[in-house]
Tab-separated table of C-alpha atoms and ligand atoms in Angstrom:
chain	number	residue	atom	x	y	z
A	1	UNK	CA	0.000	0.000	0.000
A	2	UNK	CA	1.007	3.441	-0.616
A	3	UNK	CA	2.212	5.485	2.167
A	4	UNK	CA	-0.712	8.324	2.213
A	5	UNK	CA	-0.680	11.694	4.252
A	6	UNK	CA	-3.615	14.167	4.443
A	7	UNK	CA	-4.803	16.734	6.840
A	8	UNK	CA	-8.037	19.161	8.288
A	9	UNK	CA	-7.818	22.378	9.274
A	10	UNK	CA	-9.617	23.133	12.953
A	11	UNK	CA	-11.077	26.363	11.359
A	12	UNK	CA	-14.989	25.437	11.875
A	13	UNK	CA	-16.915	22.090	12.004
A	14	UNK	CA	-16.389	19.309	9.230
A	15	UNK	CA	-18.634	20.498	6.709
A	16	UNK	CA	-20.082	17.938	3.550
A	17	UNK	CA	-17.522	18.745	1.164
A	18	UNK	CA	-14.385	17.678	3.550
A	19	UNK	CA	-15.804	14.752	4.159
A	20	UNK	CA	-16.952	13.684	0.668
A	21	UNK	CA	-13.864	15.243	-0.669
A	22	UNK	CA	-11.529	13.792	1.906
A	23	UNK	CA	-12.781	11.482	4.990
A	24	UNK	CA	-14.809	9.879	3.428
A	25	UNK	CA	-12.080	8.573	1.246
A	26	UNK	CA	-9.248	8.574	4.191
A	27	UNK	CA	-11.251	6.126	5.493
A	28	UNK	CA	-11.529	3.762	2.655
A	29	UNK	CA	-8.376	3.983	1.644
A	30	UNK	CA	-7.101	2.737	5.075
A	31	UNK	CA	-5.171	-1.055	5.193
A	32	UNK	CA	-7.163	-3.777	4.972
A	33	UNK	CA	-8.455	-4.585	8.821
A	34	UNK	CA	-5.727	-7.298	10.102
A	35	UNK	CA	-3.185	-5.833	7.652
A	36	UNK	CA	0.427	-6.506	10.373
A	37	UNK	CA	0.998	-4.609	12.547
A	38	UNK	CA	4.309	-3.192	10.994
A	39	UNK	CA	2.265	-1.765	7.443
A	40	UNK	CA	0.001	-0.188	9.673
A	41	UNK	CA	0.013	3.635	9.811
A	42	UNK	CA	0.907	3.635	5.973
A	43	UNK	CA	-2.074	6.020	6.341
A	44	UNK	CA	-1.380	9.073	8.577
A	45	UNK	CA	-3.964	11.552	8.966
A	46	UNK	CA	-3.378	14.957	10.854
A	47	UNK	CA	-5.402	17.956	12.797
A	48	UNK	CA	-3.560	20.566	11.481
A	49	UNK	CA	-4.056	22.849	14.661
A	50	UNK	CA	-1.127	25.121	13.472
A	51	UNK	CA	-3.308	25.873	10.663
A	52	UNK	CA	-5.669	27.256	11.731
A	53	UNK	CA	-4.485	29.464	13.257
A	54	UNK	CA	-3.113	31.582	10.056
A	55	UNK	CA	-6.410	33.610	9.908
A	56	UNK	CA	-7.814	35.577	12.894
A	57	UNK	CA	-9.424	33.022	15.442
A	58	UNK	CA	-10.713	32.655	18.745
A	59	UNK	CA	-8.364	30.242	21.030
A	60	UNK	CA	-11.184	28.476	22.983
A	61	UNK	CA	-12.846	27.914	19.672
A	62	UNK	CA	-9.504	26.514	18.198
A	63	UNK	CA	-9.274	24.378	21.539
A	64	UNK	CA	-12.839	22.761	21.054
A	65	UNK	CA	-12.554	22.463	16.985
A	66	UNK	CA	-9.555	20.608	17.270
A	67	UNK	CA	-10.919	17.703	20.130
A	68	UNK	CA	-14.010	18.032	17.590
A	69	UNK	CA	-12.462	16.997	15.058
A	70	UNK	CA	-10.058	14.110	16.052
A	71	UNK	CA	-13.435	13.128	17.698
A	72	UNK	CA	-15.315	12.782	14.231
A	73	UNK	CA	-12.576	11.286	12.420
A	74	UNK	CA	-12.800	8.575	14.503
A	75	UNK	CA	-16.223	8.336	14.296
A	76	UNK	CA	-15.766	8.628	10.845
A	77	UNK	CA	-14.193	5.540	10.729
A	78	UNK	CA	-10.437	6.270	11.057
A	79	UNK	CA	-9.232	3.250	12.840
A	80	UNK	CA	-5.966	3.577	15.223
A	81	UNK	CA	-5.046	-0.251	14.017
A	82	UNK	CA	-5.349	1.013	10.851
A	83	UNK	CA	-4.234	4.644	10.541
A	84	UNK	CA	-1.797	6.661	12.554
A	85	UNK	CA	-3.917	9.824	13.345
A	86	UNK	CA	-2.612	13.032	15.506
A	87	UNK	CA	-2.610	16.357	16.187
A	88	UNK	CA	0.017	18.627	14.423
A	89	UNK	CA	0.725	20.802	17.480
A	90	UNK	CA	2.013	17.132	19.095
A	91	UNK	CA	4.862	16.946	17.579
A	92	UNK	CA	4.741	20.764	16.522
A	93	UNK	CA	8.658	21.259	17.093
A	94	UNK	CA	9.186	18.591	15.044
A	95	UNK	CA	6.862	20.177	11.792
A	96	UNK	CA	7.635	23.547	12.616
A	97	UNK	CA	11.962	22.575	12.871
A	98	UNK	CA	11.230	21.287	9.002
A	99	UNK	CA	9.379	24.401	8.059
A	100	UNK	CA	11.843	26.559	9.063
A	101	UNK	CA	14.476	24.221	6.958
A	102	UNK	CA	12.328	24.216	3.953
A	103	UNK	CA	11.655	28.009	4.360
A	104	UNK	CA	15.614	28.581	2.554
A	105	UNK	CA	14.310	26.476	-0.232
A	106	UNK	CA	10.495	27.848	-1.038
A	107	UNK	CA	10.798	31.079	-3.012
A	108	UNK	CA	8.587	33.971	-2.192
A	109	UNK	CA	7.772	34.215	-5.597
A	110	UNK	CA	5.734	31.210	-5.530
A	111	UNK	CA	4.028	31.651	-2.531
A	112	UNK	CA	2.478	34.764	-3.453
A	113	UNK	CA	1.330	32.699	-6.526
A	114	UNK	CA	-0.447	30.461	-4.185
A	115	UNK	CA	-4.297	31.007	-4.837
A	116	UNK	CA	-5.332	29.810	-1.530
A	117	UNK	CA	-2.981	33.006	0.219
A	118	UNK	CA	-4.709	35.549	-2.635
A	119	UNK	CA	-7.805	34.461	-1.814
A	120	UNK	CA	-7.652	34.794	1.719
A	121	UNK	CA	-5.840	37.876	2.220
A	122	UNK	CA	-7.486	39.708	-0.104
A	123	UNK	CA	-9.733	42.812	1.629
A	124	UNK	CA	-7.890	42.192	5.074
A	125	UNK	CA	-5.856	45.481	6.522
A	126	UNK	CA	-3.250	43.121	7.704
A	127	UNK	CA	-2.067	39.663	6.816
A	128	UNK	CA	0.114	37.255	8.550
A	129	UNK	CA	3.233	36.096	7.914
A	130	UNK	CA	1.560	32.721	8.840
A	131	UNK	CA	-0.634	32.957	5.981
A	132	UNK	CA	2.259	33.408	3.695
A	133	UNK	CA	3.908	30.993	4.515
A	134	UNK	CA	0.921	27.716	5.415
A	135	UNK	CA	1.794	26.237	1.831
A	136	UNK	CA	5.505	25.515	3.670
A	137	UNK	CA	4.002	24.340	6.382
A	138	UNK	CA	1.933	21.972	4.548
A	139	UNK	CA	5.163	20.727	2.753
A	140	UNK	CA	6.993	20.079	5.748
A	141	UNK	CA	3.323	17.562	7.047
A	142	UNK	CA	3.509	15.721	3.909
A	143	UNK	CA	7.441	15.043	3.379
A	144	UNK	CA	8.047	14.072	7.174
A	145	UNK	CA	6.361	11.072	6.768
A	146	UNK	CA	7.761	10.005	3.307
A	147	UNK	CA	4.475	10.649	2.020
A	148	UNK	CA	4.053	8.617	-1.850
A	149	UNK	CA	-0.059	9.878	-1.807
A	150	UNK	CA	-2.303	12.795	-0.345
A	151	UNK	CA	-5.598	12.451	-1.088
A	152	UNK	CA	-7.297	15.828	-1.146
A	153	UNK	CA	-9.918	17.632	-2.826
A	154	UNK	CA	-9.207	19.827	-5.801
A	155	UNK	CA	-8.532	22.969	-3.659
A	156	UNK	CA	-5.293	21.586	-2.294
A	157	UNK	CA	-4.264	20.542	-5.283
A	158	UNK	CA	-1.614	23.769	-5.905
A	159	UNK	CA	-0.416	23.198	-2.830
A	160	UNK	CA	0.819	19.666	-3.383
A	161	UNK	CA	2.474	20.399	-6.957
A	162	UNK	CA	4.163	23.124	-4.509
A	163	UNK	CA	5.765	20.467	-2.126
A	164	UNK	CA	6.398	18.317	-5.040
A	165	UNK	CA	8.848	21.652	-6.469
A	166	UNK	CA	10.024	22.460	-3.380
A	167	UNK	CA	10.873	18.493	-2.315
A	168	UNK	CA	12.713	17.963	-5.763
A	169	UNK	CA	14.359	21.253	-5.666
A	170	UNK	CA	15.480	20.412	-1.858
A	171	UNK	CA	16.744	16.470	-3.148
A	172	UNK	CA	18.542	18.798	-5.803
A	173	UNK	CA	20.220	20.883	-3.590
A	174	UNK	CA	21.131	18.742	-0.828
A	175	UNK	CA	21.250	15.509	-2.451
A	176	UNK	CA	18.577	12.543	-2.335
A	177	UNK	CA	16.179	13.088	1.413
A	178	UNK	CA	12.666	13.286	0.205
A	179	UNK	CA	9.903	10.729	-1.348
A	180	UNK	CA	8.349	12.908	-4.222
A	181	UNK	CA	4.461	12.578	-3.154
A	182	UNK	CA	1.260	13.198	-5.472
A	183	UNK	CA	-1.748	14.378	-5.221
A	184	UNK	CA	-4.817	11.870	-5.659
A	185	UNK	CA	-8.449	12.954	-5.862
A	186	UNK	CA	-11.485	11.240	-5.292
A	187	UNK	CA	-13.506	9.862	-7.973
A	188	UNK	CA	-16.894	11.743	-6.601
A	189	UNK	CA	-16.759	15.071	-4.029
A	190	UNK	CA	-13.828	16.013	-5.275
A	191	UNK	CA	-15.267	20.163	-5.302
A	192	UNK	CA	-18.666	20.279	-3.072
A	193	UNK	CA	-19.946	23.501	-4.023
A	194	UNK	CA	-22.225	25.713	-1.723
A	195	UNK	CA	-25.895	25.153	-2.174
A	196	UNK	CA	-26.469	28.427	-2.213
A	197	UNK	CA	-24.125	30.131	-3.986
A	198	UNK	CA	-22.472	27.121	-6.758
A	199	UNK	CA	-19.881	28.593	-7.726
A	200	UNK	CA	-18.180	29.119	-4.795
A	201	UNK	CA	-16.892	25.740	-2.768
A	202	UNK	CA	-18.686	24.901	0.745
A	203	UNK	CA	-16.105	25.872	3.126
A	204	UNK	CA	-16.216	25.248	7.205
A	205	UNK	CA	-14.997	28.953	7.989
A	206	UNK	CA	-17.631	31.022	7.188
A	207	UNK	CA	-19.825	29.942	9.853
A	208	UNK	CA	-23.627	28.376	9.749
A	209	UNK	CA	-25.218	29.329	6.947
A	210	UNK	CA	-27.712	27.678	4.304
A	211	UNK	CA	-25.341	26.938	2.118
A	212	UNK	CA	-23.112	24.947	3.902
A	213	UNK	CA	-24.276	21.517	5.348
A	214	UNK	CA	-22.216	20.387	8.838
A	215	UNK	CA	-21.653	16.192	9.470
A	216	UNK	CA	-23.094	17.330	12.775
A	217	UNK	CA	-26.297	19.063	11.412
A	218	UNK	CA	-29.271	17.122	12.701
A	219	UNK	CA	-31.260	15.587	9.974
A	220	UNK	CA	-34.219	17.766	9.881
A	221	UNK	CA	-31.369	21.079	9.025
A	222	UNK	CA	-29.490	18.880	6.709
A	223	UNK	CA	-32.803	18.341	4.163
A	224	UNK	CA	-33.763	21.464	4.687
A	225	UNK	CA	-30.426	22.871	3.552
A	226	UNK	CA	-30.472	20.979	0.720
A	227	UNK	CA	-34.084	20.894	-0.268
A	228	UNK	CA	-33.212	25.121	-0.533
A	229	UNK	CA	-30.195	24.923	-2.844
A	230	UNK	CA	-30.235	27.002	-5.759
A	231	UNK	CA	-30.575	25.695	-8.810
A	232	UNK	CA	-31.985	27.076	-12.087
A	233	UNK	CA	-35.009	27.745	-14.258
A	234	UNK	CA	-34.779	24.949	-16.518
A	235	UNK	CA	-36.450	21.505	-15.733
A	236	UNK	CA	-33.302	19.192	-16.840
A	237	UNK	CA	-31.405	17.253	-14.200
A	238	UNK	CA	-27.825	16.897	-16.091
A	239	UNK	CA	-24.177	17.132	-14.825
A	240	UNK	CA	-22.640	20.113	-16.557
A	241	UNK	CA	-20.719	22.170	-13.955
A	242	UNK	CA	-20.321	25.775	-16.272
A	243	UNK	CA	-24.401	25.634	-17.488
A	244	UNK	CA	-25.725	23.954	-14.620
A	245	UNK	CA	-23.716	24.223	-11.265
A	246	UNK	CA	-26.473	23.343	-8.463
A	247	UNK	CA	-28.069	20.903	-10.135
A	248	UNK	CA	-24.388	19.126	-11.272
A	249	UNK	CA	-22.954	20.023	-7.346
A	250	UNK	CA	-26.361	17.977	-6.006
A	251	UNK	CA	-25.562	15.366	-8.464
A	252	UNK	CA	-21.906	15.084	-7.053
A	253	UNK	CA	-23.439	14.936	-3.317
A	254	UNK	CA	-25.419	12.153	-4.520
A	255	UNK	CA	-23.166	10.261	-6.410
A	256	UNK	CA	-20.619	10.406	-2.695
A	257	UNK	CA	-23.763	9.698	-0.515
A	258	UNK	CA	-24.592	6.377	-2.628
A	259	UNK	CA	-21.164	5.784	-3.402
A	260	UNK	CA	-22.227	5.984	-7.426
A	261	UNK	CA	-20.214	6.800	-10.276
A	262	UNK	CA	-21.433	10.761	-11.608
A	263	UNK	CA	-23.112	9.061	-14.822
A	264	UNK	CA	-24.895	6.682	-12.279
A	265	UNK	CA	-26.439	9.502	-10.621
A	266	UNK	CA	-27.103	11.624	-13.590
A	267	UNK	CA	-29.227	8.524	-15.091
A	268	UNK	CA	-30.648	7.694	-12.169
A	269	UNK	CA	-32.482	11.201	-12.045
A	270	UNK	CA	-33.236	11.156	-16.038
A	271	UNK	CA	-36.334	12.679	-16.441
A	272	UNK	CA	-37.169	13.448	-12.947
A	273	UNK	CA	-37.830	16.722	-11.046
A	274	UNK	CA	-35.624	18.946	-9.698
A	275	UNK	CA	-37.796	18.230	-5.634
A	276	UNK	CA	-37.119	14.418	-6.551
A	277	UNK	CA	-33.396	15.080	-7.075
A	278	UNK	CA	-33.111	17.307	-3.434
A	279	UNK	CA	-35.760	14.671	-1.925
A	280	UNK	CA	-33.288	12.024	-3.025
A	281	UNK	CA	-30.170	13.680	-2.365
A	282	UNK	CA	-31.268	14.653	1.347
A	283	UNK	CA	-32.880	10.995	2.035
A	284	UNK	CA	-28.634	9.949	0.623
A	285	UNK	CA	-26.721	12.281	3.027
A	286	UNK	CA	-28.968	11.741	6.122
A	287	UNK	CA	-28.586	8.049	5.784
A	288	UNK	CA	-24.517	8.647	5.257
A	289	UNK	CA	-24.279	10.812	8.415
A	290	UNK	CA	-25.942	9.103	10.819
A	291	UNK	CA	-24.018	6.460	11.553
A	292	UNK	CA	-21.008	8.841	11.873
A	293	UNK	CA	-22.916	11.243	14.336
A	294	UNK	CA	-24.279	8.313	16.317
A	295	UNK	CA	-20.477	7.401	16.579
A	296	UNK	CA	-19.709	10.436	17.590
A	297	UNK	CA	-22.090	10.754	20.038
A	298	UNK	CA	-20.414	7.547	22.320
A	299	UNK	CA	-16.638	8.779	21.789
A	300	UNK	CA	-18.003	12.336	22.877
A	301	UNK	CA	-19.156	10.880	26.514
A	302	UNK	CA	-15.541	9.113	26.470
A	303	UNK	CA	-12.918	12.238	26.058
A	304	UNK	CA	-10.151	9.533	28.140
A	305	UNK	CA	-10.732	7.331	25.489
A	306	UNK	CA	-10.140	10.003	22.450
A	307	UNK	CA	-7.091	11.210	24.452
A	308	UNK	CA	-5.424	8.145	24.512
A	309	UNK	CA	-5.764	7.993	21.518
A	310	UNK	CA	-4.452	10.819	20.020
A	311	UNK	CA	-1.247	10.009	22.828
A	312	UNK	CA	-0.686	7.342	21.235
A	313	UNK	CA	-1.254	8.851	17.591
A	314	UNK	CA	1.520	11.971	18.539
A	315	UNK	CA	4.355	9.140	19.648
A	316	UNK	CA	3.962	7.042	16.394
A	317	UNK	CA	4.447	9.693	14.458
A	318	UNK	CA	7.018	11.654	16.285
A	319	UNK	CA	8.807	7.948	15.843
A	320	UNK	CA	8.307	8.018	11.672
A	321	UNK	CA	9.080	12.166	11.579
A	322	UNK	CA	12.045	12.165	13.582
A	323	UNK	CA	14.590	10.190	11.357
A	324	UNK	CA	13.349	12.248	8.579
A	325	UNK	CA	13.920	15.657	10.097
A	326	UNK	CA	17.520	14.224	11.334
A	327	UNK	CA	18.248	13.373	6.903
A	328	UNK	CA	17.504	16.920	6.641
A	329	UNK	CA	19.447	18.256	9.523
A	330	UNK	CA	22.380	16.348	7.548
A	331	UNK	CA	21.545	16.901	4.372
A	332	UNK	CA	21.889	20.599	5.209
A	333	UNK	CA	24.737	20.662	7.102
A	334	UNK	CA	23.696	21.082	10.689
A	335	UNK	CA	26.089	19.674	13.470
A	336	UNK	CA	24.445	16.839	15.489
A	337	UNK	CA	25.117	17.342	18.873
A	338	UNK	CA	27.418	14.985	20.598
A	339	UNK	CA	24.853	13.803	22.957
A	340	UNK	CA	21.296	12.535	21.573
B	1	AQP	N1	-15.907	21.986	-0.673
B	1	AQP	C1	-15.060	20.970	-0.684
B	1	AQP	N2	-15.236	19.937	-1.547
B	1	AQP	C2	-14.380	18.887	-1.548
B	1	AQP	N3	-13.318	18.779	-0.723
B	1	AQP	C3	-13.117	19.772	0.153
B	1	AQP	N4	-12.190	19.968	1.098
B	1	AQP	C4	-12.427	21.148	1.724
B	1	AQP	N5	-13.524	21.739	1.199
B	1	AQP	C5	-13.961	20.912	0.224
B	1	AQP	C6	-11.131	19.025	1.401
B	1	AQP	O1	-11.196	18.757	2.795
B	1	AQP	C7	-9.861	18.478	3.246
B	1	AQP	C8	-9.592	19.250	4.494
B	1	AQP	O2	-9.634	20.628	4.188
B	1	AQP	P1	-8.948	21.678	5.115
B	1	AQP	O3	-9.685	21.762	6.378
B	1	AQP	O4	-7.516	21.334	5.271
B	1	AQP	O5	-8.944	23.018	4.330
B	1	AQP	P2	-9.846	23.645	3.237
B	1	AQP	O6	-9.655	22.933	1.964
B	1	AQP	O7	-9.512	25.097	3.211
B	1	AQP	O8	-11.321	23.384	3.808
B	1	AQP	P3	-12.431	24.426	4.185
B	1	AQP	O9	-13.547	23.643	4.819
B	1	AQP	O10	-12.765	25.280	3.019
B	1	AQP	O11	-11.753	25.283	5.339
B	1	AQP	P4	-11.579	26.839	5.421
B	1	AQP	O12	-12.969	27.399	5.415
B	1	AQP	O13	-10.861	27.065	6.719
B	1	AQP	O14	-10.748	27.274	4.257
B	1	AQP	C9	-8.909	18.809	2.122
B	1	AQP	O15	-8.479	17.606	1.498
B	1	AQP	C10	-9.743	19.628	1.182
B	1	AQP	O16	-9.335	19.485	-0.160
């Protein structure tokens, strides 16, 4: 199996595109259950805490977003015999000691070509330095753990041809340290637009709103969400993102809630209605949340349980990162103290 790496930012609640863009596929992709013990962890999964906090944020909020999460992922169906999951912060000296390495390799040229940084920093009086440099930060997650795959959704995608230039141009440098990851993107989900505006991708930051459907939404709010998507004046239920954008982004939800292929979905809906497809597509994602909220709701009443967890989570991979950052320290010509 292919040695995957993929994170969430604690910036809001999961929302239905992360986890039909990305946990729901973390999850599947994990080894086989009774894969040894020693292949296990091939699939690392991260709260990326540090993140988060490169916009303005609350710290309590940050505090409770990040147990939330780790909670969910679990309930998701990450699997600690499976998958090596942690928080970031952890073994923060470890990520943020490999940022600070990588920083003297990154240009600042292509950062500021990063999409993700204009986006978010345009209108603001002041932006951080943090926000700058995230994309390095995101390098450092995916290279310390030899990382061949990331699965992510198509929003993260300039990020990972970013570590890929920055790894080989680091390897070039300072001879051979770094696997040369890629990016892999789910077959369904891979862009989960918001239902109410469809050109714009659901996103956990910008709070509750219609348009934006959270895994811990009870059902009731999650069909009415999605019964009041936008979609258009025609009557035709097709997939074409640029004519039709609501009616192709409830197709997508449908074709991750029933685990279908797009052109499964869009027949399936031939000559229906446009309340048949929302009926349909609510009825899908109720019935693919439940389970994980029910899940949730037993880990939430056993926080000892989650902590040990995530204990256990931060020592594996401070035990996979660590001879990593030490190829670097060589690699770039760092003394090693004389003690360890
Ligand atoms: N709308 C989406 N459709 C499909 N995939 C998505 N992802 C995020 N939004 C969508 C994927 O979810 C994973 C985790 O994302 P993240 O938390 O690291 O950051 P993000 O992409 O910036 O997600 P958000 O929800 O939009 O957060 P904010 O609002 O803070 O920017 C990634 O694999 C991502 O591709």
């Amino acid at each position: 199996m292919a040695r995957v790496f993929s994170g969430i930012k604690p910036t809001g609640e999961m929302q239905l595109g992360n986890f039909c863009g990305a946990i729901q596929h973390w999850v599947a992709g994990q080894p086989a259950p009774g894969t040894p013990a020693a292949d296990a962890g091939d699939a690392v999964f991260c709260v990326v805490d540090l993140h988060a906090m490169t916009v303005p944020y609350d710290p309590a909020d940050l505090r409770r977003l990040t147990r939330e999460l780790a909670t969910l992922l679990l309930a998701s169906g990450l699997d600690e015999q499976r998958s090596l999951l942690f928080i970031q912060s952890h073994v923060g000296g470890i990520h943020s000691e490999c940022t600070w390495l990588l920083n003297n390799t990154a240009t600042i040229g292509e950062l500021r070509r990063m999409t993700q940084f204009k986006d978010k920093s345009q209108g603001q009086e002041s932006v951080s330095v943090g926000l700058f440099n995230y994309p390095v930060l995101m390098a450092s997650d995916i290279l310390l753990y030899d990382t061949e795959e990331v699965p992510v959704g198509d929003d993260q995608r300039q990020h990972v041809e970013l570590t890929r230039d920055i790894a080989m141009r680091f390897n070039a440098r300072f001879g051979e340290t770094f696997m040369i990851p890629r990016a892999t993107y789910p077959p369904s989900g891979a862009r989960i637009m918001d239902l109410q505006n469809p050109t714009k991708k659901m996103s956990k930051s910008g709070g509750d709103s219609p348009g934006c459907v959270f895994v811990l939404d009870d059902p009731k709010r999650i069909a009415k969400k999605i019964k009041s998507a936008v979609t258009d004046s025609d009557t035709d239920i097709r997939y074409d993102t640029e004519a039709k954008p609501g009616i192709s982004n409830l197709l997508d939800l449908y074709a991750a809630a029933t685990k279908s292929t797009l052109g499964e979905a869009a027949s399936h809906f031939d000559g229906q209605r446009y309340g048949d497809l929302k009926v349909a597509v609510a009825d899908a994602v109720v019935a693919m949340l439940e389970p994980v909220q029910a899940r949730y709701a037993e880990l939430s009443a056993d926080p000892a349980e989650v902590d040990r967890i995530l204990a256990h989570g931060a020592q594996r991979a401070a035990e996979r990162a660590t001879p990593v950052l030490d190829r670097m320290r060589d690699a770039v010509g760092l003394l090693r103290p004389a003690i360890r």
